[in-house]
Coordinates of C-alpha atoms and ligand atoms in Angstrom, one line a residue:
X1 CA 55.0 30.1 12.5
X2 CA 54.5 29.5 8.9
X3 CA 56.7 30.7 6.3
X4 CA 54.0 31.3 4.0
X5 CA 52.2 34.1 3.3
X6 CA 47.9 34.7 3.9
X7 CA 46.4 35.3 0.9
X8 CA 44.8 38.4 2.3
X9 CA 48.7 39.6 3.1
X10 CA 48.9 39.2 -0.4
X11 CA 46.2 41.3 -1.6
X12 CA 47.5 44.1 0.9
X13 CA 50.5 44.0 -1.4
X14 CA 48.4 44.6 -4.3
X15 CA 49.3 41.0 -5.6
X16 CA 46.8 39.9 -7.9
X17 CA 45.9 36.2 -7.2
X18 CA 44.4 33.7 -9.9
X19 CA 40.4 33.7 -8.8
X20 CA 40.4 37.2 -9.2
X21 CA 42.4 37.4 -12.3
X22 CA 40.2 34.9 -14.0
X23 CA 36.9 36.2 -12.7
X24 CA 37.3 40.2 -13.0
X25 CA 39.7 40.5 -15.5
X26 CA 39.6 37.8 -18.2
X27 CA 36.2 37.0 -17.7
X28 CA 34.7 40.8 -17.6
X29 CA 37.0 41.9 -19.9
X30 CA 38.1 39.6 -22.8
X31 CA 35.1 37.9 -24.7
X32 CA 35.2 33.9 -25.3
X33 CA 34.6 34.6 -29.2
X34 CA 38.2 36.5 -29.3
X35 CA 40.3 33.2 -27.5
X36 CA 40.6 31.0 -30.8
X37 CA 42.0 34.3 -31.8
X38 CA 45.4 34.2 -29.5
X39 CA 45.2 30.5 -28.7
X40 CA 46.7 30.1 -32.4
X41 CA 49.9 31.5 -33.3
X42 CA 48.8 31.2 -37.4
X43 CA 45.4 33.0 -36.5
X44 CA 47.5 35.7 -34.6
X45 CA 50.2 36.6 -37.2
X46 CA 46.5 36.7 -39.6
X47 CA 45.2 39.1 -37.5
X48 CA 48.3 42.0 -36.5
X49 CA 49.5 41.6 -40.0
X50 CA 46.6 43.7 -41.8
X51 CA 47.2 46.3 -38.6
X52 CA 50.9 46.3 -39.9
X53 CA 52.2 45.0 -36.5
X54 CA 55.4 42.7 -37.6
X55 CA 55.9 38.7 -36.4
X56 CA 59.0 36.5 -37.6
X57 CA 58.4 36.1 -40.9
X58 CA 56.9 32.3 -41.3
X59 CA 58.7 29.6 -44.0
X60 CA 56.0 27.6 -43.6
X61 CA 53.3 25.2 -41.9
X62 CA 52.8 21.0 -41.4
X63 CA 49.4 20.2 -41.2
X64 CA 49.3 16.8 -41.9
X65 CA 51.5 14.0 -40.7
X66 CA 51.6 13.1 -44.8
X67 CA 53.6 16.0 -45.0
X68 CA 56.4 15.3 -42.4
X69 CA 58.6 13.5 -44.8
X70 CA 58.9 16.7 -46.8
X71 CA 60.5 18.6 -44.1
X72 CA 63.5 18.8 -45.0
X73 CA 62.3 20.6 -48.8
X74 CA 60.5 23.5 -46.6
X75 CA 64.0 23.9 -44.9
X76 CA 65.9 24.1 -47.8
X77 CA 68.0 27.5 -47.8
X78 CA 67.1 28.0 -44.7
X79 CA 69.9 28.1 -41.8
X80 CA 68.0 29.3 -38.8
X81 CA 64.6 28.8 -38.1
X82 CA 62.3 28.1 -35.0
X83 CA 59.8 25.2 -35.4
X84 CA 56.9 25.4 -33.0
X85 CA 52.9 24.3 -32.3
X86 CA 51.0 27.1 -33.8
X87 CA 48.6 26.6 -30.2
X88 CA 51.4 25.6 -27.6
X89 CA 52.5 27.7 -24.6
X90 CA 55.4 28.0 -22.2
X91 CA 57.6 26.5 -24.8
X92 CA 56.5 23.4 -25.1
X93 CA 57.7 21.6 -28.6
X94 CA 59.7 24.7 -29.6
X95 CA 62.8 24.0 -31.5
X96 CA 65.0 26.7 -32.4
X97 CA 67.8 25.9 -34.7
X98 CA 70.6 28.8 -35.2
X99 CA 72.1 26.8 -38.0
X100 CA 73.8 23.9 -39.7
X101 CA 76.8 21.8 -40.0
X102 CA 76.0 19.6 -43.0
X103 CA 73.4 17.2 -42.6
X104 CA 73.1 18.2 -39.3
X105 CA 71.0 20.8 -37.6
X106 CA 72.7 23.1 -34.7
X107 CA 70.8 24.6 -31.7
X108 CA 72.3 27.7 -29.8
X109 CA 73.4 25.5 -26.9
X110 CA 76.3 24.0 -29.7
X111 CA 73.6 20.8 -29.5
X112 CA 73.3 19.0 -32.5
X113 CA 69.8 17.3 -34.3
X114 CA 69.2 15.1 -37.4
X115 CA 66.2 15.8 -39.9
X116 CA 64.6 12.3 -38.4
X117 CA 64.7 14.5 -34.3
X118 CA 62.8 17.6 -36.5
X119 CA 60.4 15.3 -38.1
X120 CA 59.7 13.7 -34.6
X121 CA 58.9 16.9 -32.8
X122 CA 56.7 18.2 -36.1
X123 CA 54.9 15.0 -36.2
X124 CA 54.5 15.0 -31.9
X125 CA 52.9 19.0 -32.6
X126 CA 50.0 17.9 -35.2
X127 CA 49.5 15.0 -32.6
X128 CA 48.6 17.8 -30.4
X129 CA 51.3 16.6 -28.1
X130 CA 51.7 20.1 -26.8
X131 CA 48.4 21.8 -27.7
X132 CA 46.1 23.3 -25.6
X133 CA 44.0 20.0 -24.8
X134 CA 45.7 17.8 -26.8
X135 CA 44.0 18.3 -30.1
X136 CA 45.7 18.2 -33.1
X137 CA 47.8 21.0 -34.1
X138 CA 49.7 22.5 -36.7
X139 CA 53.3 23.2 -37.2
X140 CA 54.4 26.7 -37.8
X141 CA 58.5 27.0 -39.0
X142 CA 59.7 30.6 -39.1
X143 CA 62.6 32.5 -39.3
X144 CA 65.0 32.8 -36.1
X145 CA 64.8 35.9 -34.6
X146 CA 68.9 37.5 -34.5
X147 CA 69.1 38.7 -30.5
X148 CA 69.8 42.5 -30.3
X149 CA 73.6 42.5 -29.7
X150 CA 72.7 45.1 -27.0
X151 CA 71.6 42.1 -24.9
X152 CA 74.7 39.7 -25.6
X153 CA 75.8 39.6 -21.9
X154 CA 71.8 39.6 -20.9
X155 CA 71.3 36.5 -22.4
X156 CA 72.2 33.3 -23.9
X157 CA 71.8 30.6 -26.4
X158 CA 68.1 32.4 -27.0
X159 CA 66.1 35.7 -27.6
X160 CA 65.1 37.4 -24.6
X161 CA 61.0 38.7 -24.9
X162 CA 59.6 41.3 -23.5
X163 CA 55.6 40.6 -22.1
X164 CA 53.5 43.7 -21.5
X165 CA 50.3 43.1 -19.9
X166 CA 48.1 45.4 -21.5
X167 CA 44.4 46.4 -19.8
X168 CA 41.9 48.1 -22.0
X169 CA 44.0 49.3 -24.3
X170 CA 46.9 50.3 -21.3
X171 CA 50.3 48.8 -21.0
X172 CA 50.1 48.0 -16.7
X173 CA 53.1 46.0 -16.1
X174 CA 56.2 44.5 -17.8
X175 CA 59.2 42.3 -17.8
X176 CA 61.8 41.2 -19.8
X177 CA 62.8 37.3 -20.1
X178 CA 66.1 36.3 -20.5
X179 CA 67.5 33.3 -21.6
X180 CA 69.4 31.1 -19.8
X181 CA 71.9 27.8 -20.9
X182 CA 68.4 26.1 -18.9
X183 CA 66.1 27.6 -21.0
X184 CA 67.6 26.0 -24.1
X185 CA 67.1 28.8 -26.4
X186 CA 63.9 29.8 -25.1
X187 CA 62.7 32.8 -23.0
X188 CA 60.1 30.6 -20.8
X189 CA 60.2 31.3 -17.1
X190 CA 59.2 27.7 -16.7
X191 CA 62.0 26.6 -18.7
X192 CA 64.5 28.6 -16.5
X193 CA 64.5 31.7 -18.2
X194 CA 64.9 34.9 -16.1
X195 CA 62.4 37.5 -15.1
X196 CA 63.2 41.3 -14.9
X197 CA 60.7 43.7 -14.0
X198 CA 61.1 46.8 -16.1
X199 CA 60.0 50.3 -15.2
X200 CA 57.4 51.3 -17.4
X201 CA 58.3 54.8 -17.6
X202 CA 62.0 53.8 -18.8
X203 CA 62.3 50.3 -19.4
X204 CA 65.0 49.8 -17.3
X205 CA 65.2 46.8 -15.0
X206 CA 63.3 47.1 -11.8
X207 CA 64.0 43.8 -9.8
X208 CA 64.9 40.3 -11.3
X209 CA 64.0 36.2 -10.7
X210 CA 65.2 32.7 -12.0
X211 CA 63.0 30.1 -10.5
X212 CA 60.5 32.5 -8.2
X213 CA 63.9 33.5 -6.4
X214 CA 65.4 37.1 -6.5
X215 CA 68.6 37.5 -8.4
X216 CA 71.0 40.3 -9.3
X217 CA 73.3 38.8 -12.3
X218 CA 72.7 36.7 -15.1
X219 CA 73.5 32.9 -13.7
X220 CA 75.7 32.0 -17.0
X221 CA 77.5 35.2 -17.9
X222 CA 77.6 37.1 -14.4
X223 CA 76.1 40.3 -16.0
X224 CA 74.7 42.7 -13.5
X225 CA 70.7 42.9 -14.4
X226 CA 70.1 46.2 -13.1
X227 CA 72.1 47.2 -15.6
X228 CA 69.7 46.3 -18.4
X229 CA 67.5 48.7 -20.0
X230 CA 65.4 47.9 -23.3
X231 CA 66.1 50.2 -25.9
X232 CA 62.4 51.9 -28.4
X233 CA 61.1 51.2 -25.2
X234 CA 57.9 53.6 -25.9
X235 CA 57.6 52.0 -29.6
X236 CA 57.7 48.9 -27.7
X237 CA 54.6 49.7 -25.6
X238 CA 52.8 51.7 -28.4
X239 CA 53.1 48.1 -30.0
X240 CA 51.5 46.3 -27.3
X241 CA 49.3 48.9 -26.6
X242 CA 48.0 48.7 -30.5
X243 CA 47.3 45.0 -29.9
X244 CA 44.2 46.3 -27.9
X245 CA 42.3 48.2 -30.9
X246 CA 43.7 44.4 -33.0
X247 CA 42.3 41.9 -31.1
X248 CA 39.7 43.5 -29.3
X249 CA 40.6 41.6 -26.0
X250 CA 40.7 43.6 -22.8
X251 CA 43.4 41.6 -20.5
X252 CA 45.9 40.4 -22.8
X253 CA 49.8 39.5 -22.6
X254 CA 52.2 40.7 -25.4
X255 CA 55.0 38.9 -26.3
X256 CA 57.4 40.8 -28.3
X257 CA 61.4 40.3 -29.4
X258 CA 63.6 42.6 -30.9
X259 CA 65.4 41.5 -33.7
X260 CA 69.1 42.6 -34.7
X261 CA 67.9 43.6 -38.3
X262 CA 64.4 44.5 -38.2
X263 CA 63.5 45.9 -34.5
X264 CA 60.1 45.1 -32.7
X265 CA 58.5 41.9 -34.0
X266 CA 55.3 40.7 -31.8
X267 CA 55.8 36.9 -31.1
X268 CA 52.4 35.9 -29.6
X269 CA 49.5 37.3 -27.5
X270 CA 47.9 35.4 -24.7
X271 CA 45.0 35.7 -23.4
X272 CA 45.5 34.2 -20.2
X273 CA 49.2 35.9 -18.9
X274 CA 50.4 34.3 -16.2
X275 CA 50.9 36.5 -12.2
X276 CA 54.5 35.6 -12.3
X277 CA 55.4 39.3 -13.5
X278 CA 54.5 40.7 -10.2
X279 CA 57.3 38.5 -9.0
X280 CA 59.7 39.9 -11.5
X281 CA 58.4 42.9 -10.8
X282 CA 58.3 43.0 -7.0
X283 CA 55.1 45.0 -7.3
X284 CA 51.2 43.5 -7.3
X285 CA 48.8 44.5 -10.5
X286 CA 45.8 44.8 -8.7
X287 CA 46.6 49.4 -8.0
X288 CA 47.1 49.6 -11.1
X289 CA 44.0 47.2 -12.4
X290 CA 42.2 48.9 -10.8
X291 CA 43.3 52.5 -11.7
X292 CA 42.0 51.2 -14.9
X293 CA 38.8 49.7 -13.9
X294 CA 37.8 53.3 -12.9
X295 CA 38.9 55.1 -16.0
X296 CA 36.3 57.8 -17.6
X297 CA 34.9 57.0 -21.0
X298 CA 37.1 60.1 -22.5
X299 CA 39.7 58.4 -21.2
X300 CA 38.9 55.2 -22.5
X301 CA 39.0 56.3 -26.1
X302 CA 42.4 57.9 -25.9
X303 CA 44.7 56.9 -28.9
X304 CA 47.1 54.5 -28.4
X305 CA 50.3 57.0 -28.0
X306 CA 48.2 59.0 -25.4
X307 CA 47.3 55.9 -23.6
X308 CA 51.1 54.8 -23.3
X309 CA 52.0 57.7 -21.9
X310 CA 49.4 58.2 -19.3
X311 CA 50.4 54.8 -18.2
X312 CA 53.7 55.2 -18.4
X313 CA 53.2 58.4 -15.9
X314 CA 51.0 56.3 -14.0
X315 CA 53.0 53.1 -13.3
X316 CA 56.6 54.2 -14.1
X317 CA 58.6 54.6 -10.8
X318 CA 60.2 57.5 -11.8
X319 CA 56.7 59.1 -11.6
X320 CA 56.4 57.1 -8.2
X321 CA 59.2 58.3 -5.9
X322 CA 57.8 61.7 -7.0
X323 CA 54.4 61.7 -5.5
X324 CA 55.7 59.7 -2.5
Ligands
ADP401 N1 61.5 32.7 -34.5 C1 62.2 32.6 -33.4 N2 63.5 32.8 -33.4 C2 64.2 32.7 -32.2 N3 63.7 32.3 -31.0 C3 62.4 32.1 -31.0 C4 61.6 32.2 -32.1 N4 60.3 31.9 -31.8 C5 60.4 31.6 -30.4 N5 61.6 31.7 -29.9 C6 62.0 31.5 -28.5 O1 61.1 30.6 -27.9 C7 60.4 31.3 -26.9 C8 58.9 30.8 -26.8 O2 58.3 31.1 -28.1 P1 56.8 31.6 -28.2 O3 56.5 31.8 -29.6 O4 56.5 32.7 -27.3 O5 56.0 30.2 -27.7 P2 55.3 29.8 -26.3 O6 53.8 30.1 -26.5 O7 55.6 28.4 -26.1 O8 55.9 30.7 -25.2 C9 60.5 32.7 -27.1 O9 60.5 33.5 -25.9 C10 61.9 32.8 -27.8 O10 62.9 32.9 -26.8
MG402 MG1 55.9 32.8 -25.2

């Protein structure tokens, strides 16, 4: 017997596959004009700024490989920062330096870089060495993002993010990504991060993943994960919820950190969010897709705050147990 799964298993479990996410939901629901939009980093801080929905505040940009020498003048004064391709994904090209021993440059693993490694990896991003196609690109260095100590155990050498997968307007799922000594200061599942599903009515962790398999502590500090609950949590999806009304896009993820200092900060939006959150989450999207495919119009035009919570009485399991 095979130890795979049917695909029309699957869809009894709800789980949303790829065909069907691209056809019903990105297709019907975001518009091709919107992509350049959240395909760029530097168009996407433009855009949520005005909206007064806060990103890590940016140093500054490389956009031409004539500029690469002066690197080390945009750093100046600056200890930690996070260099990255203003249209990569999956954290591709990202470098994020926690600060600096001399002339040397010191990443959260206790690894250590030379201005001449930073320069290489700015001059691979405007060769569009990690960009979406491999066109040329643009560098974007911002300021590092101070992990809420509340997560210390949770995660390490990196900022955990939290990706909401909002549908018209309504946050339908989440998880939280922690990092891991893999991840290398990133919260990229692909990278080795972690993947806990959080309960939308709480934001407490649901059900958690390294590498598409189910685990219950952190693999580098030992720290139980269903202890981990996300603290704001409903300012958190109010934010994500808001990048609806933003962007105009129907289907979107949200990516957003919490910094130590200055709470919330969204860190991108993408307009293609991956299926691996069901994982996370143990749960398919497809119920709760189409809960929202059949909403009224009245509905439809609720303000952000009322849509969080009728989704968080919706999809949170506390709400669940009750009405099985
Ligand atoms: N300014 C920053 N400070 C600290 N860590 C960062 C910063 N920017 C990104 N990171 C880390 O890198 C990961 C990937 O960054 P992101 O901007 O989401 O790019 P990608 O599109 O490649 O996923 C984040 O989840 C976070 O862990
Ligand atoms: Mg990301």
């Amino acid at each position: 017997m095979s130890r795979f799964i049917a695909p029309w298993t699957l869809r009894s479990y709800g789980i949303l596959g790829i065909n069907r996410r691209n056809s019903r939901y990105i297709a019907r629901y975001n518009p091709r004009r919107l992509f350049p939009l959240v395909d760029n980093k530097l168009k996407t801080k433009l855009t949520v700024h005005p909206a007064g929905i806060p990103t890590p505040a940016p140093i500054g940009t490389v956009a031409e490989q004539s500029q690469v020498a002066g690197l080390s003048n945009l750093l100046e004064g600056h200890a930690g920062f996070a260099i990255k391709p203003s249209k990569g994904s999956g954290g591709k090209g990202i470098i994020v330096v926690t600060g600096r021993d001399g002339d040397e440059f010191i990443k959260a693993s206790g690894a250590r870089l030379t201005i001449s490694d930073l320069r290489r990896d700015v001059s691979n991003i405007l060769a569009g060495l990690y960009s979406l196609g491999g066109k040329p690109d643009v560098a974007i260095i911002e300021e590092l993002i101070h992990a809420d100590p509340r997560f210390d155990r949770f995660t390490v050498e990196g900022v955990p993010d939290i990706r909401v997968i909002v549908c018209r307007g309504f946050p339908v799922m989440a998880m939280m990504r922690l990092a891991t000594h893999a991840s290398d200061g990133k919260a990229n599942l692909h990278q080795g991060a972690v993947g806990v599903g959080l309960d939308m009515a709480t934001g407490r962790a649901l059900n958690a993943v390294q590498f598409g398999q189910t685990v219950t502590q952190h693999p580098d500090t030992g720290q139980r994960l269903d202890e981990l609950e996300v603290p704001d949590w409903d300012a958190l999806l109010l934010m994500a919820a808001r990048c609806y009304e933003v962007t105009g896009l129907g289907y979107l993820g949200t990516d957003i950190v919490i910094d130590r200092d200055k709470g919330p900060q969204l860190l991108e939006l993408n307009a293609r969010p991956g299926l691996a959150i069901q994982v996370a989450n143990g749960a398919g999207l497809l119920p709760r897709l189409r809960r929202i495919d059949d909403l009224s119009d009245a509905e439809l035009s609720a303000p952000a705050e009322e849509r969080v919570r009728l989704s968080q009485s919706w999809f949170g399991s506390v709400e669940q147990t009750v009405q099985s």
